[in-house]
Coordinates of C-alpha atoms (C1' of nucleotides) in Angstrom, one line a residue:
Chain A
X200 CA 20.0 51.8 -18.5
X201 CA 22.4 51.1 -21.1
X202 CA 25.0 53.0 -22.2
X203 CA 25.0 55.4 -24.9
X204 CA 26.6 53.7 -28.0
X205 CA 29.4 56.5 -28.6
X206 CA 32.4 55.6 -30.2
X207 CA 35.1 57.5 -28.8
X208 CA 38.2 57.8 -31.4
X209 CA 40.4 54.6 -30.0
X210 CA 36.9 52.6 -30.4
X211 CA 36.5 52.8 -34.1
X212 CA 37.7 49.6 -35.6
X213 CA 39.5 51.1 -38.6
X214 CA 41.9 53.4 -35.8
X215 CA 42.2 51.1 -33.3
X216 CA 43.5 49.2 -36.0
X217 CA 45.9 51.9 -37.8
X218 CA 47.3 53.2 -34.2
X219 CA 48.9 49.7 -33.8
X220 CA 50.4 49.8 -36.9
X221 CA 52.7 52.7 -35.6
X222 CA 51.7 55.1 -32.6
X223 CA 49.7 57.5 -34.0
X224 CA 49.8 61.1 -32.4
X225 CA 47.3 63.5 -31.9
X226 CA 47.7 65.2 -35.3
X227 CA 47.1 61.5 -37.0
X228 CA 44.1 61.3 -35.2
X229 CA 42.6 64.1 -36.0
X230 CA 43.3 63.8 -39.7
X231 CA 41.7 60.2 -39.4
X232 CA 39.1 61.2 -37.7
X233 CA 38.5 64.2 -40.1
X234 CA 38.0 61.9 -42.9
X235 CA 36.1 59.2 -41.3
X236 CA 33.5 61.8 -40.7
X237 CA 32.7 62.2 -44.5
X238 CA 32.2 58.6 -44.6
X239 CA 30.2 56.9 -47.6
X240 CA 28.2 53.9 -47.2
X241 CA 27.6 50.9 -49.7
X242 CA 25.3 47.8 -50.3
X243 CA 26.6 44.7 -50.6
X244 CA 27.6 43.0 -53.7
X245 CA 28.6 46.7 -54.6
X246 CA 31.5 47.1 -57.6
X247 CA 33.7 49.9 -55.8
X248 CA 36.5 49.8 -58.6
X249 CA 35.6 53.2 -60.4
X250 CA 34.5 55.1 -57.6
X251 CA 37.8 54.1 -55.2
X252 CA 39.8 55.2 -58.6
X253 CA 38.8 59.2 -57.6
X254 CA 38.7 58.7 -53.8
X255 CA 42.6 57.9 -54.0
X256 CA 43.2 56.7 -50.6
X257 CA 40.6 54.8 -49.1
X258 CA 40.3 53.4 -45.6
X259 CA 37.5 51.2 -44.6
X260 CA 35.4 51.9 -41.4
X261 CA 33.0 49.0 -41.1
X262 CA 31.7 45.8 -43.4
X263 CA 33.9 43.6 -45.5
X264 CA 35.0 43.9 -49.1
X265 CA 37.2 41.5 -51.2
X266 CA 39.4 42.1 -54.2
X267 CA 38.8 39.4 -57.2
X268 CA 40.1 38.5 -60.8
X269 CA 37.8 37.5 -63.3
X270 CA 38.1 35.1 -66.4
X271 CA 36.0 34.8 -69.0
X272 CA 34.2 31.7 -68.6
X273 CA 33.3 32.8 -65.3
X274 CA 35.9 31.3 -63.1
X275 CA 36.7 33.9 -59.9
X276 CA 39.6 33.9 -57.6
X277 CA 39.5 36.1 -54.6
X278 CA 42.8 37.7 -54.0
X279 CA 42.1 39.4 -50.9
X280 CA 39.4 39.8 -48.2
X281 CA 39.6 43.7 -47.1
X282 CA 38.5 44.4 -43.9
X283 CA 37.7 47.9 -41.4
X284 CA 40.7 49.2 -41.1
X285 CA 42.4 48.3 -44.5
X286 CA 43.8 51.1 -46.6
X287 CA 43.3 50.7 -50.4
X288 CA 45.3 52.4 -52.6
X289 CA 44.6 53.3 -56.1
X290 CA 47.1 51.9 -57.9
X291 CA 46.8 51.8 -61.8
X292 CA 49.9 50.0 -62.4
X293 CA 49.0 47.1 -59.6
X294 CA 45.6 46.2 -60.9
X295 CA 45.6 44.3 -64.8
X296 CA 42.2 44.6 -66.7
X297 CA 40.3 42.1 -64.7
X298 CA 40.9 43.0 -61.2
X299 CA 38.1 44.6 -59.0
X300 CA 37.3 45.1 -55.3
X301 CA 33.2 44.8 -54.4
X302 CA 31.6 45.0 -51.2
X303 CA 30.9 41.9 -49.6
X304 CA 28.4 43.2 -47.1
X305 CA 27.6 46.9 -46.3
X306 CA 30.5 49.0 -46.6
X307 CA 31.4 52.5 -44.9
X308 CA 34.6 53.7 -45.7
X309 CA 36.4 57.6 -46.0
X310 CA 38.9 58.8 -48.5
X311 CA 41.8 60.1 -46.8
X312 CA 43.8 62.9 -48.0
X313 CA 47.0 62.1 -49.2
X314 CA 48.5 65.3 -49.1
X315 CA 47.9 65.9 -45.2
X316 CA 49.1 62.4 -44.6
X317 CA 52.6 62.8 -46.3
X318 CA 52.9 65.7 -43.4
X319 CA 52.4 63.3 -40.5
X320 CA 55.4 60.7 -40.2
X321 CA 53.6 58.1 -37.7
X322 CA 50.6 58.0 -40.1
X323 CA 52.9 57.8 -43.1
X324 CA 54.4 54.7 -41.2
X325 CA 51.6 53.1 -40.7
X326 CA 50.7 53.0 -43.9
X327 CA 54.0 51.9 -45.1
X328 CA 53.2 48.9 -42.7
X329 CA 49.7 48.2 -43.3
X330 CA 51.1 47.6 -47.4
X331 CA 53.6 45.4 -46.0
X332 CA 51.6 43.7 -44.5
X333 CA 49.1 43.2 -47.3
X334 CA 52.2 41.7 -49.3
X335 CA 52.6 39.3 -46.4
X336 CA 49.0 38.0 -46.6
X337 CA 48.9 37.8 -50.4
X338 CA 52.0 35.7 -50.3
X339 CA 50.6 33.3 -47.6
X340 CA 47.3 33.2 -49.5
X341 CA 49.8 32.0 -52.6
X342 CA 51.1 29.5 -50.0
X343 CA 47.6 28.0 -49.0
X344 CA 46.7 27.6 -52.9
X345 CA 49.7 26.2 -54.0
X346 CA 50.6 23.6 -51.2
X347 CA 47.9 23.1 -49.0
X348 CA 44.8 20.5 -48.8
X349 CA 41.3 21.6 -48.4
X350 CA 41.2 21.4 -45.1
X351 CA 44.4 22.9 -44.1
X352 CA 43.5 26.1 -46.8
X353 CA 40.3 26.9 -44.5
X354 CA 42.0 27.0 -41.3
X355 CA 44.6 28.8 -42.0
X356 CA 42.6 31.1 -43.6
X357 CA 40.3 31.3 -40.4
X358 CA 42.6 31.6 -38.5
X359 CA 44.2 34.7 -40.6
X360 CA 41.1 36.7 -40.9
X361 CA 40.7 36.0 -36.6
X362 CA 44.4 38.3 -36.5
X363 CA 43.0 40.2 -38.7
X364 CA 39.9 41.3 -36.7
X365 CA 41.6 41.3 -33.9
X366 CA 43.6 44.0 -34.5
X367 CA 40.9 45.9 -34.9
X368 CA 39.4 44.8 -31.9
X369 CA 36.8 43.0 -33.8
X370 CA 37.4 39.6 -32.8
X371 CA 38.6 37.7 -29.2
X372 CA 38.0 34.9 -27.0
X373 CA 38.2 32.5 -30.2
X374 CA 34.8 34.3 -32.2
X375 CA 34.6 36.5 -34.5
X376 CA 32.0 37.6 -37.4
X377 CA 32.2 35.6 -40.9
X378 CA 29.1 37.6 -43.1
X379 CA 30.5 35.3 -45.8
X380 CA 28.7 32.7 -48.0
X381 CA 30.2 29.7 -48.9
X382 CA 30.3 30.5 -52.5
X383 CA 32.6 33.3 -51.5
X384 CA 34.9 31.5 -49.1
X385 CA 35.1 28.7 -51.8
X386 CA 36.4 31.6 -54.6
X387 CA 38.3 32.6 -52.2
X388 CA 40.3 29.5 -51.3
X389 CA 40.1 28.1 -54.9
X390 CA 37.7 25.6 -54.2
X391 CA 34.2 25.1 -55.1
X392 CA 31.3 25.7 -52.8
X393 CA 30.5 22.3 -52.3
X394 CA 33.6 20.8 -51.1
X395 CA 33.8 24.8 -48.8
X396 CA 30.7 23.0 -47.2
X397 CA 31.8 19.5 -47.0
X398 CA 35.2 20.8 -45.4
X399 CA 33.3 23.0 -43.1
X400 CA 31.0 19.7 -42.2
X401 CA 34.7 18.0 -41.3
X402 CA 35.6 21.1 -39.0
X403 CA 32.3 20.7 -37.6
X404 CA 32.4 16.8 -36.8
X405 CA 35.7 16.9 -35.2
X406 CA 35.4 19.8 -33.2
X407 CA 37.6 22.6 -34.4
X408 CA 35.8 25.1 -35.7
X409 CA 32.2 26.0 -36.3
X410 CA 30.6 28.4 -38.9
X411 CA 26.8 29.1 -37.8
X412 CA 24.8 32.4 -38.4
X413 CA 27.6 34.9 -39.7
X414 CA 30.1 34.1 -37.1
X415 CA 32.6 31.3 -36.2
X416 CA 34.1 30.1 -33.3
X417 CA 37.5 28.1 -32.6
X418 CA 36.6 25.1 -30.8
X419 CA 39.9 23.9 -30.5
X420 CA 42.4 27.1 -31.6
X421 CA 45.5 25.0 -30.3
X422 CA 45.0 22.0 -32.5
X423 CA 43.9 24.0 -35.5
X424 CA 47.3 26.2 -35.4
X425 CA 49.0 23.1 -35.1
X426 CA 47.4 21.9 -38.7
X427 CA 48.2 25.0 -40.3
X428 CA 52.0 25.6 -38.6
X429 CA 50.9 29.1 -37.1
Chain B
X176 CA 86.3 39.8 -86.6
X177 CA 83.7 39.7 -83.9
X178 CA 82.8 43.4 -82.1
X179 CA 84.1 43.0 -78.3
X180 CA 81.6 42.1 -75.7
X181 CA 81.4 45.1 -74.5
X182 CA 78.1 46.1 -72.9
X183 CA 77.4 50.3 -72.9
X184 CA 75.0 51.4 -70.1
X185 CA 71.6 50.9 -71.1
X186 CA 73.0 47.2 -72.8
X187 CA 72.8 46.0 -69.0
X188 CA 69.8 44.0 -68.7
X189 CA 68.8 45.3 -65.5
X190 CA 69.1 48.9 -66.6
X191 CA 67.3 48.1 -69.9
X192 CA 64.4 47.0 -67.4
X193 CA 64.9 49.9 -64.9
X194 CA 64.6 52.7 -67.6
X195 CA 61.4 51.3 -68.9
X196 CA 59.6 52.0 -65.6
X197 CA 60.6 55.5 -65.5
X198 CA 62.8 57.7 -68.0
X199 CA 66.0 57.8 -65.9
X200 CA 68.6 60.4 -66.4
X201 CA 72.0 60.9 -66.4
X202 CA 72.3 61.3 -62.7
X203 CA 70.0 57.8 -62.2
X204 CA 72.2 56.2 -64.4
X205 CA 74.9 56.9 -63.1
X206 CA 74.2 56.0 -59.9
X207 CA 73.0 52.6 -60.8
X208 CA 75.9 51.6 -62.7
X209 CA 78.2 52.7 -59.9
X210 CA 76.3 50.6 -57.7
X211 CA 76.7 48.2 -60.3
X212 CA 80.2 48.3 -60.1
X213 CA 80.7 47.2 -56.6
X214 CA 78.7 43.8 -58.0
X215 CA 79.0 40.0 -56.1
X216 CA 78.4 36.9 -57.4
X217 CA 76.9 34.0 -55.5
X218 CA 76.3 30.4 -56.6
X219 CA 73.5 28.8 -57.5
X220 CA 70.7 27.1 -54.6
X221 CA 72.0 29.7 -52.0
X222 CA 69.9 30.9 -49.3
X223 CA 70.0 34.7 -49.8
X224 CA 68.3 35.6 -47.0
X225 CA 70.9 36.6 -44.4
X226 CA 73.1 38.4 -47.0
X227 CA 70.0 40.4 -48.6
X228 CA 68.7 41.6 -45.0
X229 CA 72.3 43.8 -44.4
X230 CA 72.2 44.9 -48.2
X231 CA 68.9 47.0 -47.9
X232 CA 67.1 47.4 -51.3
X233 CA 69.3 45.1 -54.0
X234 CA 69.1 45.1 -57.7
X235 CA 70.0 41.7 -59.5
X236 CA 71.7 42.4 -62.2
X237 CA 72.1 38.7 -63.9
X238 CA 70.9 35.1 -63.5
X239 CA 67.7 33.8 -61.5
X240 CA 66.2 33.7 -58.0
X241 CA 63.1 32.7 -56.4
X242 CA 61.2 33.7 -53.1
X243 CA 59.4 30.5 -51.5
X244 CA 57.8 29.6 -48.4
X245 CA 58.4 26.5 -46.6
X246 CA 55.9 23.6 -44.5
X247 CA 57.3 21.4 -42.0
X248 CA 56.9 18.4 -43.7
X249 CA 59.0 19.6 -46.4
X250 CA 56.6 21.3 -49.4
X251 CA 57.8 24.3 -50.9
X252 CA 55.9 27.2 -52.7
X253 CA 57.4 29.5 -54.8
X254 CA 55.6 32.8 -54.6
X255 CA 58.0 34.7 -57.5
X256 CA 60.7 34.1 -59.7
X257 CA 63.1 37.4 -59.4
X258 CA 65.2 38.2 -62.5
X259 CA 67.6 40.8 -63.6
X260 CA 66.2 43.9 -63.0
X261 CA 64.2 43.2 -59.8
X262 CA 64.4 44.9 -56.9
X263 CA 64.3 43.1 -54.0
X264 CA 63.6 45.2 -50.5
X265 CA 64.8 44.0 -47.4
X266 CA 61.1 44.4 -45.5
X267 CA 61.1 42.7 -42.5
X268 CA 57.5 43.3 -42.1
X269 CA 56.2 41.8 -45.0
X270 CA 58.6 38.6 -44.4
X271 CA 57.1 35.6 -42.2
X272 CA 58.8 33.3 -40.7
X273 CA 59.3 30.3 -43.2
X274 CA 59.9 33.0 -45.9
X275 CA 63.2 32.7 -48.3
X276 CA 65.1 34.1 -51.2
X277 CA 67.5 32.1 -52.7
X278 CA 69.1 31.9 -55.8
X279 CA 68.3 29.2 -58.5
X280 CA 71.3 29.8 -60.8
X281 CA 74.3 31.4 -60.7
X282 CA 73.4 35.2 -59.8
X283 CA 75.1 38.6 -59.5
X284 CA 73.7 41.3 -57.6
X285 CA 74.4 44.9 -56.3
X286 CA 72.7 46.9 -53.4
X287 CA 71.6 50.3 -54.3
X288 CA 72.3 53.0 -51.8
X289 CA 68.7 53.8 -50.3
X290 CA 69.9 57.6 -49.3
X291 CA 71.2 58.6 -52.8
X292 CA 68.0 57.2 -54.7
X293 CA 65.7 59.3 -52.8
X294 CA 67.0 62.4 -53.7
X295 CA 66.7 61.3 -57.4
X296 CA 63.1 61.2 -58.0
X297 CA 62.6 58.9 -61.5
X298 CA 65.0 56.4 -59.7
X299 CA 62.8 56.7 -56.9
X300 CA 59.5 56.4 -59.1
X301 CA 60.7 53.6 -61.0
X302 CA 61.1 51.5 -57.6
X303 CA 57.6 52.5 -56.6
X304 CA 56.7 51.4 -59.9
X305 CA 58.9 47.7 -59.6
X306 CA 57.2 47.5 -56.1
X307 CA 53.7 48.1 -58.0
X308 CA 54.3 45.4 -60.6
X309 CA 55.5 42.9 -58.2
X310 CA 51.7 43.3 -56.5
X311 CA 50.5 42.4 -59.7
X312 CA 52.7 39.2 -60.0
X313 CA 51.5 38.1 -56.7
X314 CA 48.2 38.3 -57.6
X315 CA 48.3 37.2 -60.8
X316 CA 50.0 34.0 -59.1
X317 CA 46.7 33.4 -56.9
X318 CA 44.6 33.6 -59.7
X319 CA 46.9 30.6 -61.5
X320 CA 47.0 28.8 -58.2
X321 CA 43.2 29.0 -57.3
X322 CA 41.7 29.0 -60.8
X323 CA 43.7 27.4 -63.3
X324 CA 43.8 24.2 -64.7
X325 CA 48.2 22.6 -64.6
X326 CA 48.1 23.7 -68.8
X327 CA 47.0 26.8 -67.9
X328 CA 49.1 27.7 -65.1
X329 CA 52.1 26.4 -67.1
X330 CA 50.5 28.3 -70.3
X331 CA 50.5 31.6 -68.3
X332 CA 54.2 31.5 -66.3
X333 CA 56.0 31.5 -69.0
X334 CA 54.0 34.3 -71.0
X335 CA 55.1 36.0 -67.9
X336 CA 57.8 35.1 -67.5
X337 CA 58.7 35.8 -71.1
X338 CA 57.1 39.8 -71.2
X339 CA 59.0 40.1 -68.3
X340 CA 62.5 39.2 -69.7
X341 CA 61.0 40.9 -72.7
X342 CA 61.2 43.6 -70.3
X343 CA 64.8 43.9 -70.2
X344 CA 65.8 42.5 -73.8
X345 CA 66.6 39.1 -72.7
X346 CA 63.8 37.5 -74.6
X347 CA 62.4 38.0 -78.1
X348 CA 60.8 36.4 -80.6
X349 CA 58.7 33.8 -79.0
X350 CA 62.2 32.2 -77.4
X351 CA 63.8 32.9 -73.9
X352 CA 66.0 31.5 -71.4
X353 CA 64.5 28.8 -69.1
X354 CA 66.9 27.7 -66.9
X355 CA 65.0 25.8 -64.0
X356 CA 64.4 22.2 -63.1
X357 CA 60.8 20.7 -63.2
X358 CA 61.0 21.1 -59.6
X359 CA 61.0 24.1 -59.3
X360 CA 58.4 24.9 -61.6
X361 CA 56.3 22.5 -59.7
X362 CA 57.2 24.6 -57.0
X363 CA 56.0 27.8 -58.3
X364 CA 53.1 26.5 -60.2
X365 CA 52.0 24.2 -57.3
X366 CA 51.9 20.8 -59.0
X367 CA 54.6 18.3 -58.8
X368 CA 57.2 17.8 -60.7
X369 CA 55.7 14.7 -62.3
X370 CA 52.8 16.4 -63.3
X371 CA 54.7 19.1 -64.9
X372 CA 56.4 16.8 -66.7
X373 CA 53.4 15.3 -68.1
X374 CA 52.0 18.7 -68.9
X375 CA 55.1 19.9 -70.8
X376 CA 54.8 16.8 -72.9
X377 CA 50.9 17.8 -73.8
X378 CA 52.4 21.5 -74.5
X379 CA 55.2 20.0 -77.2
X380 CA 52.7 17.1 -78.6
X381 CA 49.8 20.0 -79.3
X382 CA 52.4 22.6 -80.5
X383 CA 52.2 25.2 -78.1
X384 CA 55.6 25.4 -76.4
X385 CA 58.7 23.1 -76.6
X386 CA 61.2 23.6 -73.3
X387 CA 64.4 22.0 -73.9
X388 CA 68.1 22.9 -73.3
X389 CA 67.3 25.7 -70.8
X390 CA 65.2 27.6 -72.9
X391 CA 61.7 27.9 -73.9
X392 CA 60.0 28.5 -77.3
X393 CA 56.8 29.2 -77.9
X394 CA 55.8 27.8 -81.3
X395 CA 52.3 29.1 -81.1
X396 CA 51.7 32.3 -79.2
X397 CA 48.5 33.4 -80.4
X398 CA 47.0 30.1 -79.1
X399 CA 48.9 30.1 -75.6
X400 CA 47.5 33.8 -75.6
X401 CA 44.0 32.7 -75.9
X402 CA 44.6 29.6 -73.6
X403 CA 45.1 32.2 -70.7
X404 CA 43.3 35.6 -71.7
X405 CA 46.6 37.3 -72.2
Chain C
dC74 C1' 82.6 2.7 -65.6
dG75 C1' 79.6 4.0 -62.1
dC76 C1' 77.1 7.6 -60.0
dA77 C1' 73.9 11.4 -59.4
dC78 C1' 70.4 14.0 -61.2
dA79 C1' 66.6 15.4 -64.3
dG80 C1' 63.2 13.9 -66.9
dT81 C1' 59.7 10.4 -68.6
dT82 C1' 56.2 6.9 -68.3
dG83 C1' 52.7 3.6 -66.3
dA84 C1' 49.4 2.1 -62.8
dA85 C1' 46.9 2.8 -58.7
dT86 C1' 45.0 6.1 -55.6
dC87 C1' 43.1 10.2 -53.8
dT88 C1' 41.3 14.8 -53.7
dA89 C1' 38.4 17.9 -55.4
dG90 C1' 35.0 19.0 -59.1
dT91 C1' 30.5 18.2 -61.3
dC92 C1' 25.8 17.3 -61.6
dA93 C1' 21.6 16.9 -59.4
dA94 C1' 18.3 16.7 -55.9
dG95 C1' 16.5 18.1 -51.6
dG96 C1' 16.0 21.1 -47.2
dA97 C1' 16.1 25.2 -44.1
dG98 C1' 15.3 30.0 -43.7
dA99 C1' 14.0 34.8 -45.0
dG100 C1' 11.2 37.7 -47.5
dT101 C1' 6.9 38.6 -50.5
dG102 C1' 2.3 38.9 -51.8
dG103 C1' -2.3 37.2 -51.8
Chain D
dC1 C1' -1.6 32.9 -42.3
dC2 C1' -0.2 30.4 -46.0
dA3 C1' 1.8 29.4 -50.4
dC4 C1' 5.6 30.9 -53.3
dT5 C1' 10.2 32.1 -54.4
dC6 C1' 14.9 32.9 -53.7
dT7 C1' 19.2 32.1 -51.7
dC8 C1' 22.2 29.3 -49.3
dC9 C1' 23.6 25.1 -47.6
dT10 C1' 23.8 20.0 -47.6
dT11 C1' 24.2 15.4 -49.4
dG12 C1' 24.9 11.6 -52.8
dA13 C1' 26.8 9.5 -56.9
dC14 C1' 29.9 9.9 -60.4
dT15 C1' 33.9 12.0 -62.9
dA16 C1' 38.1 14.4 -63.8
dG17 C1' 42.5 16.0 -62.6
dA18 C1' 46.5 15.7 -60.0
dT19 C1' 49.4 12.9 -56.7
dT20 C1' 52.0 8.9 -55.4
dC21 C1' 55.0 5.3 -56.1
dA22 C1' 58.0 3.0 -58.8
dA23 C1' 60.6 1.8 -62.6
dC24 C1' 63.4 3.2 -66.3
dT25 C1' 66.0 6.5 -69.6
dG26 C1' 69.3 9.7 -70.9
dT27 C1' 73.0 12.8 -69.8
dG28 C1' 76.9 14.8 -67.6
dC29 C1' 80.7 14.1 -64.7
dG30 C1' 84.4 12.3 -61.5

DNA sequence: CGCACAGTTGAATCTAGTCAAGGAGAGTGG
DNA sequence: CCACTCTCCTTGACTAGATTCAACTGTGCG
C-alpha cells in the first residue's frame, strides 16, 4: 500500500535546494528539470575532473563528491565536500595542476546549459548565490584548519554539512547521512584517520554526536554549536 | 639629476596587475585611472568593513590588507592577504558573521563604478578572472593549513606571495616587500607567532629565505620551489 | 631615560602523528 | 556453511611537532 516513489519537481534534492537560493519560476524549472533528465551516473571513488571539463556546468542530483589537492608524497587535503544540489563550474583558471573533484559514493549529476540559463534572471541568481556561498564555506573550512582543535574541526564541520543537507531537504530532526570513511573525513579536516576515530570515540562518550552505519545523529545539537560558536 | 617620480598609467601597480588578467583598452584604462583619481587613504590596523560594504566592488591601489575570521576567545585566522591590485567585492552573502577586512599597513583604495565596468567587457573579464584566482588562493590556503608542515606553509606564502606581487611589478628578483608582524603571519599561516619565529630562524640558518627590514629575500628559490611543489 | 612593541630563546607541556596489532563486517569462492 | 580476504575502525605505546609560559633582547619613540 505504499506510495508510489515519484519525485515531483520541488522533491528532488538538487531543486529544492537551488529554489531557495532565489525563487525560481516556472521557466527555471523547466530548464532544471530539462537537464536533470539527461542525468549521468558514477561509481564511487570515480575521478570526474576531465569529464566535468566538457560538461561545463554541472549540478549534482544525488551522492557525494569532494574536491582535493594532491602532493607528491601522497599527502591529500580535501578542500570541499560537494553535495546534491551543488553547481560546479569549470573553471580553468580556479583549479592549479593538482586539484580534482572524485566521487565519494555513487554520483548522478546533469550538465546544465549555460546559454539557456544566462536567459533566466532567478536561475542566474541563484547561481551567483550558490558561488557565494561556496566562498563562504571554503573560508570557514580555512578557519577550522588554521585555529581550531580536533575536536572543535569535526563539529563544526558536522554541523556545516547538517545545513548543508538540509537545504536540500536531505537532513532534519538532528540526522542526517555521512557515506563517509574516516580516512576521508580525516583528509578532510587535516587530520589523520586515527585521531578522526579517537575524536569521534570522544563525541561518542560524552554524548554529542554519534557516527554509526553511514549516518550521524546530534545528540546534543545545542552544546555542540556552543563548542563551535554557530 | 634624478627623472621625477612620475608614474604613467600602466606604472600603477594595480593596473600593472589588472592588464595582465585581461588586455585592457583604452576605454578600461581609462576608467580605472579615473576611479583612481577619486583615491582615499586609511591608516594602518583599520577595520574596513563598514567603509568597503557602501563602496561596492574596490580596487586597492597601494599597501596591504588582510581578511580574517575571529573566535570568541580571541584567535584570529587570516584567510588572504589583499594587495594592490585586488579586487575586493562587497558580497554580503559570502560574508559570515565574525568575517573582517582590515588593513595591515597604510592603504589607498578606490571603488570602481560597478555600472560603467559592465559595459566594458575585458574590464569585466579581468574581474571574473581576479574573482577566479582568489578561489585558487583560498584553496591553496587549506591545502597549507591541513597538510603542511610550519616550513612549508611558511616556504609556500611567501612564493605566493611573491608571484603575486610579481604580478604587478612590485617584486623581482628573488626580493619583495614584507611588511607584516610575526603575528600576523601566525595568523594567516595558523601557527603562533613564536613558532614562526622559530621557523624563520631555521629558513635563514639553512639558506632559504632571510626576512628582515620589511622585506623578504629568497636566497635559494630552486630549493623553496621543491620544498613546496611549486 | 623609560616605555611599548617585535622578535628571540629556553623549558615544559600538549596535541596530533606514527607505527603496529587486533577486531568487526561484508563479500568471495570452495 | 566455512574459511579467506579486504576494508574500515579501534586501541595502545611511542614520537614528533607545535603551543604555552616566561624571560630577555633590541629598536624606535615620546
Amino acid at each position: 500500500m505504499a506510495s508510489r516513489p515519484v519525485l515531483t519537481v520541488p522533491e528532488i534534492p538538487a531543486v529544492i535546494r537551488l529554489s531557495r537560493l532565489a525563487p525560481l519560476g516556472p521557466d527555471d524549472l523547466a530548464i532544471v528539470v530539462a537537464a536533470a533528465a539527461g542525468a549521468r551516473s558514477v561509481a564511487p571513488r570515480q575521478d570526474l575532473t576531465a569529464a566535468w571539463r566538457a560538461a561545463a556546468p554541472v549540478l549534482i542530483l544525488d551522492g557525494w563528491a569532494h574536491r582535493s589537492a594532491l602532493l607528491a608524497d601522497g599527502r591529500r587535503q580535501i578542500s570541499e565536500i560537494l553535495l546534491p544540489g551543488d553547481v560546479v563550474v569549470n573553471d580553468p583558471i580556479a583549479e592549479g595542476r593538482h586539484l580534482a573533484v572524485s566521487t565519494t559514493t555513487a554520483l548522478t549529476y546533469c550538465s546544465l546549459p549555460s546559454d539557456r540559463i544566462a536567459e533566466q534572471p532567478a536561475l542566474t541568481t541563484a547561481l551567483k548565490v550558490a558561488r557565494s556561498l561556496e566562498q563562504r564555506l571554503l573560508r570557514r573550512q580555512i578557519l577550522r584548519l588554521g585555529r581550531m582543535g580536533a575536536l572543535e574541526r569535526v563539529v563544526d564541520w558536522l554541523l556545516e554539512l547538517y545545513e548543508r543537507l538540509g537545504a536540500c531537504g536531505l537532513a532534519s530532526d538532528g540526522e542526517m547521512p555521512l557515506p563517509l570513511t574516516q580516512e576521508i573525513m580525516a583528509d578532510a579536516l587535516g587530520l589523520t584517520n586515527v585521531h578522526v576515530s579517537r575524536t569521534m570515540t570522544l563525541l561518542r562518550r560524552d554524548n554529542l554526536i554519534i557516527v554509526q552505519g553511514g549516518r550521524a545523529t546530534f545528540l546534543d545539537p545545542l552544546r555542540c554549536r556552543a563548542i563551535v560558536e554557530r
